[in-house]
PDB file of C-alpha atoms and ligand atoms in Angstrom:
ATOM      1  CA  UNK A 204     151.308 105.491  34.826  1.00  0.00           C
ATOM      2  CA  UNK A 205     149.257 107.026  37.587  1.00  0.00           C
ATOM      3  CA  UNK A 206     147.840 104.464  40.000  1.00  0.00           C
ATOM      4  CA  UNK A 207     144.902 105.442  42.179  1.00  0.00           C
ATOM      5  CA  UNK A 208     146.094 105.133  45.838  1.00  0.00           C
ATOM      6  CA  UNK A 209     143.164 102.898  46.795  1.00  0.00           C
ATOM      7  CA  UNK A 210     143.954 100.515  43.916  1.00  0.00           C
ATOM      8  CA  UNK A 211     147.654 100.586  44.750  1.00  0.00           C
ATOM      9  CA  UNK A 212     147.027  99.714  48.372  1.00  0.00           C
ATOM     10  CA  UNK A 213     144.656  96.869  47.476  1.00  0.00           C
ATOM     11  CA  UNK A 214     147.211  95.402  45.073  1.00  0.00           C
ATOM     12  CA  UNK A 215     149.990  95.633  47.654  1.00  0.00           C
ATOM     13  CA  UNK A 216     147.814  93.845  50.184  1.00  0.00           C
ATOM     14  CA  UNK A 217     146.759  91.151  47.722  1.00  0.00           C
ATOM     15  CA  UNK A 218     143.133  92.232  47.844  1.00  0.00           C
ATOM     16  CA  UNK A 219     140.886  91.732  44.783  1.00  0.00           C
ATOM     17  CA  UNK A 220     140.932  94.435  42.101  1.00  0.00           C
ATOM     18  CA  UNK A 221     138.843  94.518  38.914  1.00  0.00           C
ATOM     19  CA  UNK A 222     139.983  96.421  35.817  1.00  0.00           C
ATOM     20  CA  UNK A 223     137.355  98.264  33.731  1.00  0.00           C
ATOM     21  CA  UNK A 224     137.628  99.843  30.292  1.00  0.00           C
ATOM     22  CA  UNK A 225     136.648 103.325  29.117  1.00  0.00           C
ATOM     23  CA  UNK A 226     135.804 102.917  25.412  1.00  0.00           C
ATOM     24  CA  UNK A 227     132.448 101.599  26.483  1.00  0.00           C
ATOM     25  CA  UNK A 228     131.955 104.976  28.238  1.00  0.00           C
ATOM     26  CA  UNK A 229     133.122 107.287  25.450  1.00  0.00           C
ATOM     27  CA  UNK A 230     132.205 105.293  22.337  1.00  0.00           C
ATOM     28  CA  UNK A 231     129.787 102.614  23.489  1.00  0.00           C
ATOM     29  CA  UNK A 232     126.919 104.499  25.102  1.00  0.00           C
ATOM     30  CA  UNK A 233     125.381 107.989  24.971  1.00  0.00           C
ATOM     31  CA  UNK A 234     125.779 110.604  27.736  1.00  0.00           C
ATOM     32  CA  UNK A 235     124.584 110.600  30.530  1.00  0.00           C
ATOM     33  CA  UNK A 236     123.773 106.891  30.685  1.00  0.00           C
ATOM     34  CA  UNK A 237     127.389 106.020  29.930  1.00  0.00           C
ATOM     35  CA  UNK A 238     128.531 107.829  33.085  1.00  0.00           C
ATOM     36  CA  UNK A 239     125.695 106.434  35.232  1.00  0.00           C
ATOM     37  CA  UNK A 240     126.558 102.951  33.991  1.00  0.00           C
ATOM     38  CA  UNK A 241     130.295 103.315  34.612  1.00  0.00           C
ATOM     39  CA  UNK A 242     129.609 104.516  38.162  1.00  0.00           C
ATOM     40  CA  UNK A 243     127.091 101.731  38.863  1.00  0.00           C
ATOM     41  CA  UNK A 244     129.562  99.185  37.525  1.00  0.00           C
ATOM     42  CA  UNK A 245     132.144 100.495  40.011  1.00  0.00           C
ATOM     43  CA  UNK A 246     129.577 100.313  42.806  1.00  0.00           C
ATOM     44  CA  UNK A 247     128.631  96.748  41.871  1.00  0.00           C
ATOM     45  CA  UNK A 248     132.296  95.740  41.973  1.00  0.00           C
ATOM     46  CA  UNK A 249     132.611  97.280  45.452  1.00  0.00           C
ATOM     47  CA  UNK A 250     129.361  95.736  46.709  1.00  0.00           C
ATOM     48  CA  UNK A 251     130.792  92.357  45.762  1.00  0.00           C
ATOM     49  CA  UNK A 252     134.010  92.846  47.654  1.00  0.00           C
ATOM     50  CA  UNK A 253     136.550  94.075  45.100  1.00  0.00           C
ATOM     51  CA  UNK A 254     138.149  97.430  44.238  1.00  0.00           C
ATOM     52  CA  UNK A 255     137.325  98.855  40.776  1.00  0.00           C
ATOM     53  CA  UNK A 256     140.025 100.332  38.521  1.00  0.00           C
ATOM     54  CA  UNK A 257     138.598 102.101  35.477  1.00  0.00           C
ATOM     55  CA  UNK A 258     141.370 102.749  32.955  1.00  0.00           C
ATOM     56  CA  UNK A 259     141.823 105.747  30.691  1.00  0.00           C
ATOM     57  CA  UNK A 260     144.443 108.163  29.386  1.00  0.00           C
ATOM     58  CA  UNK A 261     144.320 111.800  30.425  1.00  0.00           C
ATOM     59  CA  UNK A 262     146.674 114.337  28.813  1.00  0.00           C
ATOM     60  CA  UNK A 263     148.888 111.436  27.763  1.00  0.00           C
ATOM     61  CA  UNK A 264     149.033 109.894  31.204  1.00  0.00           C
ATOM     62  CA  UNK A 265     147.676 106.343  31.624  1.00  0.00           C
ATOM     63  CA  UNK A 266     145.385 106.329  34.677  1.00  0.00           C
ATOM     64  CA  UNK A 267     144.849 103.090  36.615  1.00  0.00           C
ATOM     65  CA  UNK A 268     141.678 103.798  38.549  1.00  0.00           C
ATOM     66  CA  UNK A 269     139.903 106.955  37.422  1.00  0.00           C
ATOM     67  CA  UNK A 270     138.033 109.098  39.935  1.00  0.00           C
ATOM     68  CA  UNK A 271     134.267 109.696  39.493  1.00  0.00           C
ATOM     69  CA  UNK A 272     135.071 113.215  38.245  1.00  0.00           C
ATOM     70  CA  UNK A 273     137.368 111.783  35.570  1.00  0.00           C
ATOM     71  CA  UNK A 274     134.691 109.274  34.535  1.00  0.00           C
ATOM     72  CA  UNK A 275     132.155 112.085  34.248  1.00  0.00           C
ATOM     73  CA  UNK A 276     134.526 114.035  32.007  1.00  0.00           C
ATOM     74  CA  UNK A 277     135.194 110.935  29.887  1.00  0.00           C
ATOM     75  CA  UNK A 278     131.481 110.547  29.328  1.00  0.00           C
ATOM     76  CA  UNK A 279     130.926 114.152  28.306  1.00  0.00           C
ATOM     77  CA  UNK A 280     134.004 115.153  26.362  1.00  0.00           C
ATOM     78  CA  UNK A 281     133.906 115.090  22.581  1.00  0.00           C
ATOM     79  CA  UNK A 282     136.746 113.798  20.447  1.00  0.00           C
ATOM     80  CA  UNK A 283     138.364 111.376  22.880  1.00  0.00           C
ATOM     81  CA  UNK A 284     140.425 108.876  20.889  1.00  0.00           C
ATOM     82  CA  UNK A 285     139.478 105.202  20.897  1.00  0.00           C
ATOM     83  CA  UNK A 286     142.741 103.592  21.930  1.00  0.00           C
ATOM     84  CA  UNK A 287     143.799 100.105  20.942  1.00  0.00           C
ATOM     85  CA  UNK A 288     147.364  98.810  21.402  1.00  0.00           C
ATOM     86  CA  UNK A 289     148.666 100.529  18.266  1.00  0.00           C
ATOM     87  CA  UNK A 290     147.311 103.904  19.398  1.00  0.00           C
ATOM     88  CA  UNK A 291     148.768 103.843  22.931  1.00  0.00           C
ATOM     89  CA  UNK A 292     152.175 105.379  22.087  1.00  0.00           C
ATOM     90  CA  UNK A 293     150.540 108.121  20.021  1.00  0.00           C
ATOM     91  CA  UNK A 294     148.120 109.397  22.682  1.00  0.00           C
ATOM     92  CA  UNK A 295     150.850 109.182  25.313  1.00  0.00           C
ATOM     93  CA  UNK A 296     153.442 111.084  23.253  1.00  0.00           C
ATOM     94  CA  UNK A 297     150.932 113.651  22.037  1.00  0.00           C
ATOM     95  CA  UNK A 298     149.527 114.120  25.540  1.00  0.00           C
ATOM     96  CA  UNK A 299     145.960 113.433  24.440  1.00  0.00           C
ATOM     97  CA  UNK A 300     142.890 111.933  26.061  1.00  0.00           C
ATOM     98  CA  UNK A 301     142.285 108.314  25.185  1.00  0.00           C
ATOM     99  CA  UNK A 302     139.565 105.807  25.984  1.00  0.00           C
ATOM    100  CA  UNK A 303     140.987 102.334  26.300  1.00  0.00           C
ATOM    101  CA  UNK A 304     139.455  99.399  24.432  1.00  0.00           C
ATOM    102  CA  UNK A 305     139.678  95.872  25.774  1.00  0.00           C
ATOM    103  CA  UNK A 306     143.116  95.472  24.202  1.00  0.00           C
ATOM    104  CA  UNK A 307     144.642  98.641  25.681  1.00  0.00           C
ATOM    105  CA  UNK A 308     142.953  98.048  29.039  1.00  0.00           C
ATOM    106  CA  UNK A 309     144.519  94.582  29.247  1.00  0.00           C
ATOM    107  CA  UNK A 310     147.958  96.115  28.675  1.00  0.00           C
ATOM    108  CA  UNK A 311     147.411  98.660  31.427  1.00  0.00           C
ATOM    109  CA  UNK A 312     146.006  96.020  33.785  1.00  0.00           C
ATOM    110  CA  UNK A 313     149.053  93.864  33.184  1.00  0.00           C
ATOM    111  CA  UNK A 314     151.395  96.778  33.852  1.00  0.00           C
ATOM    112  CA  UNK A 315     149.605  97.358  37.173  1.00  0.00           C
ATOM    113  CA  UNK A 316     149.373  93.665  38.115  1.00  0.00           C
ATOM    114  CA  UNK A 317     145.580  93.365  37.848  1.00  0.00           C
ATOM    115  CA  UNK A 318     144.379  89.934  36.698  1.00  0.00           C
ATOM    116  CA  UNK A 319     140.598  90.247  36.399  1.00  0.00           C
ATOM    117  CA  UNK A 320     138.880  92.548  33.909  1.00  0.00           C
ATOM    118  CA  UNK A 321     135.192  93.180  33.273  1.00  0.00           C
ATOM    119  CA  UNK A 322     133.655  94.474  30.042  1.00  0.00           C
ATOM    120  CA  UNK A 323     130.380  94.205  28.102  1.00  0.00           C
ATOM    121  CA  UNK A 324     131.176  92.285  24.961  1.00  0.00           C
ATOM    122  CA  UNK A 325     134.664  91.854  23.581  1.00  0.00           C
ATOM    123  CA  UNK A 326     135.709  92.769  20.071  1.00  0.00           C
ATOM    124  CA  UNK A 327     136.234  89.845  17.714  1.00  0.00           C
ATOM    125  CA  UNK A 328     136.160  88.760  14.112  1.00  0.00           C
ATOM    126  CA  UNK A 329     133.862  90.937  12.027  1.00  0.00           C
ATOM    127  CA  UNK A 330     131.431  89.448   9.565  1.00  0.00           C
ATOM    128  CA  UNK A 331     133.063  89.320   6.148  1.00  0.00           C
ATOM    129  CA  UNK A 332     136.521  89.267   7.728  1.00  0.00           C
ATOM    130  CA  UNK A 333     137.626  86.810   5.036  1.00  0.00           C
ATOM    131  CA  UNK A 334     137.605  89.867   2.750  1.00  0.00           C
ATOM    132  CA  UNK A 335     138.313  92.774   5.124  1.00  0.00           C
ATOM    133  CA  UNK A 336     140.693  91.050   7.609  1.00  0.00           C
ATOM    134  CA  UNK A 337     138.912  92.995  10.381  1.00  0.00           C
ATOM    135  CA  UNK A 338     139.800  91.065  13.512  1.00  0.00           C
ATOM    136  CA  UNK A 339     139.846  92.964  16.797  1.00  0.00           C
ATOM    137  CA  UNK A 340     143.155  93.283  18.603  1.00  0.00           C
ATOM    138  CA  UNK A 341     141.168  92.273  21.723  1.00  0.00           C
ATOM    139  CA  UNK A 342     141.458  88.571  20.845  1.00  0.00           C
ATOM    140  CA  UNK A 343     145.237  88.644  20.588  1.00  0.00           C
ATOM    141  CA  UNK A 344     145.700  90.648  23.767  1.00  0.00           C
ATOM    142  CA  UNK A 345     143.573  88.140  25.696  1.00  0.00           C
ATOM    143  CA  UNK A 346     145.710  85.424  24.097  1.00  0.00           C
ATOM    144  CA  UNK A 347     148.992  86.956  25.168  1.00  0.00           C
ATOM    145  CA  UNK A 348     148.462  88.317  28.661  1.00  0.00           C
ATOM    146  CA  UNK A 349     147.738  86.905  32.136  1.00  0.00           C
ATOM    147  CA  UNK A 350     144.200  88.218  32.349  1.00  0.00           C
ATOM    148  CA  UNK A 351     140.715  86.849  32.948  1.00  0.00           C
ATOM    149  CA  UNK A 352     138.141  88.796  30.948  1.00  0.00           C
ATOM    150  CA  UNK A 353     134.494  88.591  31.991  1.00  0.00           C
ATOM    151  CA  UNK A 354     132.096  89.409  29.140  1.00  0.00           C
ATOM    152  CA  UNK A 355     128.694  88.558  27.688  1.00  0.00           C
ATOM    153  CA  UNK A 356     130.340  86.941  24.683  1.00  0.00           C
ATOM    154  CA  UNK A 357     131.486  89.003  21.736  1.00  0.00           C
ATOM    155  CA  UNK A 358     129.366  91.794  20.378  1.00  0.00           C
ATOM    156  CA  UNK A 359     126.379  90.567  18.401  1.00  0.00           C
ATOM    157  CA  UNK A 360     127.536  92.427  15.322  1.00  0.00           C
ATOM    158  CA  UNK A 361     130.423  89.963  14.903  1.00  0.00           C
ATOM    159  CA  UNK A 362     130.969  86.492  13.476  1.00  0.00           C
ATOM    160  CA  UNK A 363     130.856  84.271  16.564  1.00  0.00           C
ATOM    161  CA  UNK A 364     132.177  81.080  14.943  1.00  0.00           C
ATOM    162  CA  UNK A 365     135.242  82.831  13.603  1.00  0.00           C
ATOM    163  CA  UNK A 366     135.775  84.656  16.905  1.00  0.00           C
ATOM    164  CA  UNK A 367     135.781  81.339  18.788  1.00  0.00           C
ATOM    165  CA  UNK A 368     138.212  79.886  16.230  1.00  0.00           C
ATOM    166  CA  UNK A 369     140.700  82.708  16.764  1.00  0.00           C
ATOM    167  CA  UNK A 370     140.369  82.354  20.547  1.00  0.00           C
ATOM    168  CA  UNK A 371     141.175  78.678  20.207  1.00  0.00           C
ATOM    169  CA  UNK A 372     144.206  79.410  18.026  1.00  0.00           C
ATOM    170  CA  UNK A 373     145.352  81.908  20.656  1.00  0.00           C
ATOM    171  CA  UNK A 374     145.073  79.257  23.359  1.00  0.00           C
ATOM    172  CA  UNK A 375     142.461  81.173  25.344  1.00  0.00           C
ATOM    173  CA  UNK A 376     140.415  79.046  27.777  1.00  0.00           C
ATOM    174  CA  UNK A 377     136.772  79.936  27.172  1.00  0.00           C
ATOM    175  CA  UNK A 378     134.447  79.213  30.079  1.00  0.00           C
ATOM    176  CA  UNK A 379     130.732  79.797  30.421  1.00  0.00           C
ATOM    177  CA  UNK A 380     128.896  80.598  33.630  1.00  0.00           C
ATOM    178  CA  UNK A 381     126.004  78.186  34.170  1.00  0.00           C
ATOM    179  CA  UNK A 382     124.878  78.237  30.524  1.00  0.00           C
ATOM    180  CA  UNK A 383     125.999  75.663  27.956  1.00  0.00           C
ATOM    181  CA  UNK A 384     126.660  77.876  24.946  1.00  0.00           C
ATOM    182  CA  UNK A 385     128.854  80.948  24.436  1.00  0.00           C
ATOM    183  CA  UNK A 386     126.870  84.049  25.410  1.00  0.00           C
ATOM    184  CA  UNK A 387     125.440  86.109  22.608  1.00  0.00           C
ATOM    185  CA  UNK A 388     125.535  89.676  23.941  1.00  0.00           C
ATOM    186  CA  UNK A 389     121.913  90.948  23.602  1.00  0.00           C
ATOM    187  CA  UNK A 390     120.678  87.335  23.501  1.00  0.00           C
ATOM    188  CA  UNK A 391     121.534  84.655  26.035  1.00  0.00           C
ATOM    189  CA  UNK A 392     122.922  81.705  24.180  1.00  0.00           C
ATOM    190  CA  UNK A 393     124.615  81.489  20.802  1.00  0.00           C
ATOM    191  CA  UNK A 394     124.417  77.710  20.832  1.00  0.00           C
ATOM    192  CA  UNK A 395     128.183  77.570  20.188  1.00  0.00           C
ATOM    193  CA  UNK A 396     130.070  75.294  22.546  1.00  0.00           C
ATOM    194  CA  UNK A 397     132.640  76.594  25.036  1.00  0.00           C
ATOM    195  CA  UNK A 398     135.576  74.740  26.612  1.00  0.00           C
ATOM    196  CA  UNK A 399     133.971  74.331  30.032  1.00  0.00           C
ATOM    197  CA  UNK A 400     130.828  75.297  31.932  1.00  0.00           C
ATOM    198  CA  UNK A 401     131.377  76.372  35.556  1.00  0.00           C
ATOM    199  CA  UNK A 402     128.798  76.874  38.259  1.00  0.00           C
ATOM    200  CA  UNK A 403     130.418  79.065  40.894  1.00  0.00           C
ATOM    201  CA  UNK A 404     132.980  81.890  41.084  1.00  0.00           C
ATOM    202  CA  UNK A 405     135.205  79.565  43.134  1.00  0.00           C
ATOM    203  CA  UNK A 406     135.294  77.011  40.320  1.00  0.00           C
ATOM    204  CA  UNK A 407     136.382  79.742  37.912  1.00  0.00           C
ATOM    205  CA  UNK A 408     139.101  80.876  40.320  1.00  0.00           C
ATOM    206  CA  UNK A 409     140.431  77.312  40.532  1.00  0.00           C
ATOM    207  CA  UNK A 410     140.792  77.124  36.764  1.00  0.00           C
ATOM    208  CA  UNK A 411     142.538  80.508  36.667  1.00  0.00           C
ATOM    209  CA  UNK A 412     144.903  79.313  39.380  1.00  0.00           C
ATOM    210  CA  UNK A 413     145.595  76.018  37.577  1.00  0.00           C
ATOM    211  CA  UNK A 414     146.473  77.934  34.435  1.00  0.00           C
ATOM    212  CA  UNK A 415     148.900  80.152  36.362  1.00  0.00           C
ATOM    213  CA  UNK A 416     150.342  77.272  38.427  1.00  0.00           C
ATOM    214  CA  UNK A 417     151.186  75.413  35.248  1.00  0.00           C
ATOM    215  CA  UNK A 418     152.976  78.517  33.986  1.00  0.00           C
ATOM    216  CA  UNK A 419     150.752  78.984  30.948  1.00  0.00           C
ATOM    217  CA  UNK A 420     150.922  82.460  29.500  1.00  0.00           C
ATOM    218  CA  UNK A 421     147.815  84.124  28.131  1.00  0.00           C
ATOM    219  CA  UNK A 422     144.318  84.598  29.290  1.00  0.00           C
ATOM    220  CA  UNK A 423     140.927  83.230  30.078  1.00  0.00           C
ATOM    221  CA  UNK A 424     137.606  84.384  28.699  1.00  0.00           C
ATOM    222  CA  UNK A 425     134.537  84.098  30.860  1.00  0.00           C
ATOM    223  CA  UNK A 426     131.219  84.178  29.094  1.00  0.00           C
ATOM    224  CA  UNK A 427     128.320  85.352  31.234  1.00  0.00           C
ATOM    225  CA  UNK A 428     124.883  85.475  29.604  1.00  0.00           C
ATOM    226  CA  UNK A 429     122.710  88.560  30.030  1.00  0.00           C
ATOM    227  CA  UNK A 430     120.003  88.078  32.707  1.00  0.00           C
ATOM    228  CA  UNK A 431     116.835  86.505  31.289  1.00  0.00           C
ATOM    229  CA  UNK A 432     114.792  89.577  32.133  1.00  0.00           C
ATOM    230  CA  UNK A 433     116.824  91.817  29.821  1.00  0.00           C
ATOM    231  CA  UNK A 434     117.647  89.342  27.057  1.00  0.00           C
ATOM    232  CA  UNK A 435     116.373  90.153  23.561  1.00  0.00           C
ATOM    233  CA  UNK A 436     115.092  87.407  21.285  1.00  0.00           C
ATOM    234  CA  UNK A 437     116.832  86.457  18.060  1.00  0.00           C
ATOM    235  CA  UNK A 438     113.558  87.016  16.186  1.00  0.00           C
ATOM    236  CA  UNK A 439     113.522  90.606  17.399  1.00  0.00           C
ATOM    237  CA  UNK A 440     117.153  91.698  17.203  1.00  0.00           C
ATOM    238  CA  UNK A 441     118.845  89.654  14.454  1.00  0.00           C
ATOM    239  CA  UNK A 442     117.342  91.459  11.490  1.00  0.00           C
ATOM    240  CA  UNK A 443     117.967  94.817  13.168  1.00  0.00           C
ATOM    241  CA  UNK A 444     121.643  93.918  13.520  1.00  0.00           C
ATOM    242  CA  UNK A 445     121.805  92.663   9.929  1.00  0.00           C
ATOM    243  CA  UNK A 446     120.304  95.906   8.637  1.00  0.00           C
ATOM    244  CA  UNK A 447     122.722  98.002  10.693  1.00  0.00           C
ATOM    245  CA  UNK A 448     125.708  95.995   9.428  1.00  0.00           C
ATOM    246  CA  UNK A 449     124.504  96.501   5.846  1.00  0.00           C
ATOM    247  CA  UNK A 450     124.016 100.239   6.396  1.00  0.00           C
ATOM    248  CA  UNK A 451     127.537 100.451   7.800  1.00  0.00           C
ATOM    249  CA  UNK A 452     128.888  98.728   4.673  1.00  0.00           C
ATOM    250  CA  UNK A 453     126.860 100.950   2.345  1.00  0.00           C
ATOM    251  CA  UNK A 454     128.113 104.077   4.066  1.00  0.00           C
ATOM    252  CA  UNK A 455     131.720 102.888   3.754  1.00  0.00           C
ATOM    253  CA  UNK A 456     132.320 103.055   7.510  1.00  0.00           C
ATOM    254  CA  UNK A 457     135.511 101.164   8.302  1.00  0.00           C
ATOM    255  CA  UNK A 458     137.945 100.058  10.990  1.00  0.00           C
ATOM    256  CA  UNK A 459     137.592 101.396  14.505  1.00  0.00           C
ATOM    257  CA  UNK A 460     134.462 103.404  13.612  1.00  0.00           C
ATOM    258  CA  UNK A 461     132.389 100.308  12.853  1.00  0.00           C
ATOM    259  CA  UNK A 462     131.639  99.174  16.404  1.00  0.00           C
ATOM    260  CA  UNK A 463     130.567 102.604  17.771  1.00  0.00           C
ATOM    261  CA  UNK A 464     128.406 103.193  14.687  1.00  0.00           C
ATOM    262  CA  UNK A 465     126.634  99.845  14.983  1.00  0.00           C
ATOM    263  CA  UNK A 466     126.000 100.083  18.732  1.00  0.00           C
ATOM    264  CA  UNK A 467     124.520 103.572  18.346  1.00  0.00           C
ATOM    265  CA  UNK A 468     122.421 102.643  15.311  1.00  0.00           C
ATOM    266  CA  UNK A 469     121.002  99.538  16.974  1.00  0.00           C
ATOM    267  CA  UNK A 470     120.148 101.542  20.103  1.00  0.00           C
ATOM    268  CA  UNK A 471     118.328 104.072  17.932  1.00  0.00           C
ATOM    269  CA  UNK A 472     116.312 101.515  15.970  1.00  0.00           C
ATOM    270  CA  UNK A 473     115.321  99.586  19.104  1.00  0.00           C
ATOM    271  CA  UNK A 474     114.234 102.790  20.837  1.00  0.00           C
ATOM    272  CA  UNK A 475     116.848 102.273  23.547  1.00  0.00           C
ATOM    273  CA  UNK A 476     116.006  98.627  24.255  1.00  0.00           C
ATOM    274  CA  UNK A 477     119.425  97.401  23.150  1.00  0.00           C
ATOM    275  CA  UNK A 478     121.028 100.024  25.386  1.00  0.00           C
ATOM    276  CA  UNK A 479     119.060  98.779  28.420  1.00  0.00           C
ATOM    277  CA  UNK A 480     120.226  95.255  27.625  1.00  0.00           C
ATOM    278  CA  UNK A 481     123.810  96.392  27.138  1.00  0.00           C
ATOM    279  CA  UNK A 482     123.787  98.124  30.532  1.00  0.00           C
ATOM    280  CA  UNK A 483     122.192  95.112  32.257  1.00  0.00           C
ATOM    281  CA  UNK A 484     124.804  92.745  30.897  1.00  0.00           C
ATOM    282  CA  UNK A 485     127.712  94.951  31.932  1.00  0.00           C
ATOM    283  CA  UNK A 486     126.360  95.183  35.491  1.00  0.00           C
ATOM    284  CA  UNK A 487     125.825  91.441  35.567  1.00  0.00           C
ATOM    285  CA  UNK A 488     129.435  90.944  34.429  1.00  0.00           C
ATOM    286  CA  UNK A 489     130.688  93.351  37.103  1.00  0.00           C
ATOM    287  CA  UNK A 490     129.051  91.225  39.789  1.00  0.00           C
ATOM    288  CA  UNK A 491     130.495  87.944  38.528  1.00  0.00           C
ATOM    289  CA  UNK A 492     133.913  89.483  37.824  1.00  0.00           C
ATOM    290  CA  UNK A 493     134.165  90.871  41.352  1.00  0.00           C
ATOM    291  CA  UNK A 494     133.121  87.545  42.867  1.00  0.00           C
ATOM    292  CA  UNK A 495     135.743  85.709  40.813  1.00  0.00           C
ATOM    293  CA  UNK A 496     138.405  88.269  41.767  1.00  0.00           C
ATOM    294  CA  UNK A 497     137.519  87.726  45.448  1.00  0.00           C
ATOM    295  CA  UNK A 498     137.807  83.930  45.164  1.00  0.00           C
ATOM    296  CA  UNK A 499     141.003  84.123  43.154  1.00  0.00           C
ATOM    297  CA  UNK A 500     142.621  86.518  45.642  1.00  0.00           C
ATOM    298  CA  UNK A 501     141.717  84.087  48.449  1.00  0.00           C
ATOM    299  CA  UNK A 502     143.265  81.138  46.580  1.00  0.00           C
ATOM    300  CA  UNK A 503     146.403  83.148  45.897  1.00  0.00           C
ATOM    301  CA  UNK A 504     146.709  84.072  49.540  1.00  0.00           C
ATOM    302  CA  UNK A 505     146.292  80.438  50.614  1.00  0.00           C
ATOM    303  CA  UNK A 506     148.928  79.181  48.229  1.00  0.00           C
ATOM    304  CA  UNK A 507     151.180  82.276  48.455  1.00  0.00           C
ATOM    305  CA  UNK A 508     151.113  82.641  44.642  1.00  0.00           C
TER     306      UNK A 508
HETATM  307  N1  PSU B   6     131.638  96.209  24.689  1.00  0.00           N
HETATM  308  C1  PSU B   6     130.541  96.997  24.759  1.00  0.00           C
HETATM  309  N2  PSU B   6     130.642  98.243  24.200  1.00  0.00           N
HETATM  310  C2  PSU B   6     131.811  98.707  23.632  1.00  0.00           C
HETATM  311  C3  PSU B   6     132.955  97.859  23.570  1.00  0.00           C
HETATM  312  C4  PSU B   6     132.800  96.617  24.129  1.00  0.00           C
HETATM  313  O1  PSU B   6     129.491  96.594  25.307  1.00  0.00           O
HETATM  314  O2  PSU B   6     131.856  99.847  23.188  1.00  0.00           O
HETATM  315  C5  PSU B   6     134.275  98.335  22.971  1.00  0.00           C
HETATM  316  C6  PSU B   6     135.425  97.662  23.717  1.00  0.00           C
HETATM  317  O3  PSU B   6     136.283  98.682  24.172  1.00  0.00           O
HETATM  318  C7  PSU B   6     136.114  96.784  22.699  1.00  0.00           C
HETATM  319  C8  PSU B   6     135.900  97.592  21.454  1.00  0.00           C
HETATM  320  O4  PSU B   6     137.472  96.577  22.973  1.00  0.00           O
HETATM  321  O5  PSU B   6     134.526  98.002  21.594  1.00  0.00           O
HETATM  322  C9  PSU B   6     136.188  96.776  20.226  1.00  0.00           C
HETATM  323  O6  PSU B   6     136.380  97.604  19.140  1.00  0.00           O
HETATM  324  P1  PSU B   6     136.844  97.006  17.730  1.00  0.00           P
HETATM  325  O7  PSU B   6     135.678  96.157  17.305  1.00  0.00           O
HETATM  326  O8  PSU B   6     137.050  98.203  16.852  1.00  0.00           O
HETATM  327  O9  PSU B   6     138.096  96.237  17.949  1.00  0.00           O
HETATM  328 MN1   MN B   7     138.628  96.297  13.901  1.00  0.00          MN
END
């Protein structure tokens, strides 16, 4: 692993660090907005007092904390592999470039000792999973590792009820920031209950600390609804998502190609509106994630965790 010196120093000094993924750059958004977004996310993390660490794999080497030049290349380059846990050994051994999904990013964060991670929407249980068994590795990796993932719920293309069920089975604590229901990616509230609503980053940090103090393994999922101003209404977006999911089925698109296809198709049909919302929610998550990382680092320092 190659750790960025700034990230390394922050970790050694117990200062807050926030992990970021790279699949959202290479497979989640078109160039150049993917690169602009990734760089603004890093800036937002810094502005809120933490050090960003964007993860990726370059020529088989896992990078903890990519430079802006690396991020630019990740956004432009064609044919970068989308790397989940199962793919990690392959891209490393074959010295390839790999963009890390939530699952692979969690593994790299854990290896580096980073405990807070910001993304857009996590992967989850796909609609029709009772037939296809398509359940994202993301859910299990959150269940098994000491990580707090800040997201705007799971992607809207998924089955939210089933996703919450798997999270519960995995023992993940699901918390929502200020809003009662689990966030719904492009929309604010899914109406599905979470385990606890919290009202400040400090409150979240206290729950993270309690989980660690008690020696519980596994992670915490923080649901942060997209800002009102950028939220799309169910009336507007739901049928667009349904049509895209059906098109995906009809075309026989499967496995890891489903999510990138759907995100791109929905962005196209909405004339870029869904992309604006996606970017807004990621930035909003970066702010909250950094604030939580700051509070958690302070609590750890106080209690010498
Ligand atoms: N969130 C976004 N855009 C994305 C993703 C998340 O706003 O592109 C990526 C994440 O990397 C997540 C992955 O881990 O999609 C899930 O893919 P799958 O559904 O194939 O498990
Ligand atoms: Mn899948």
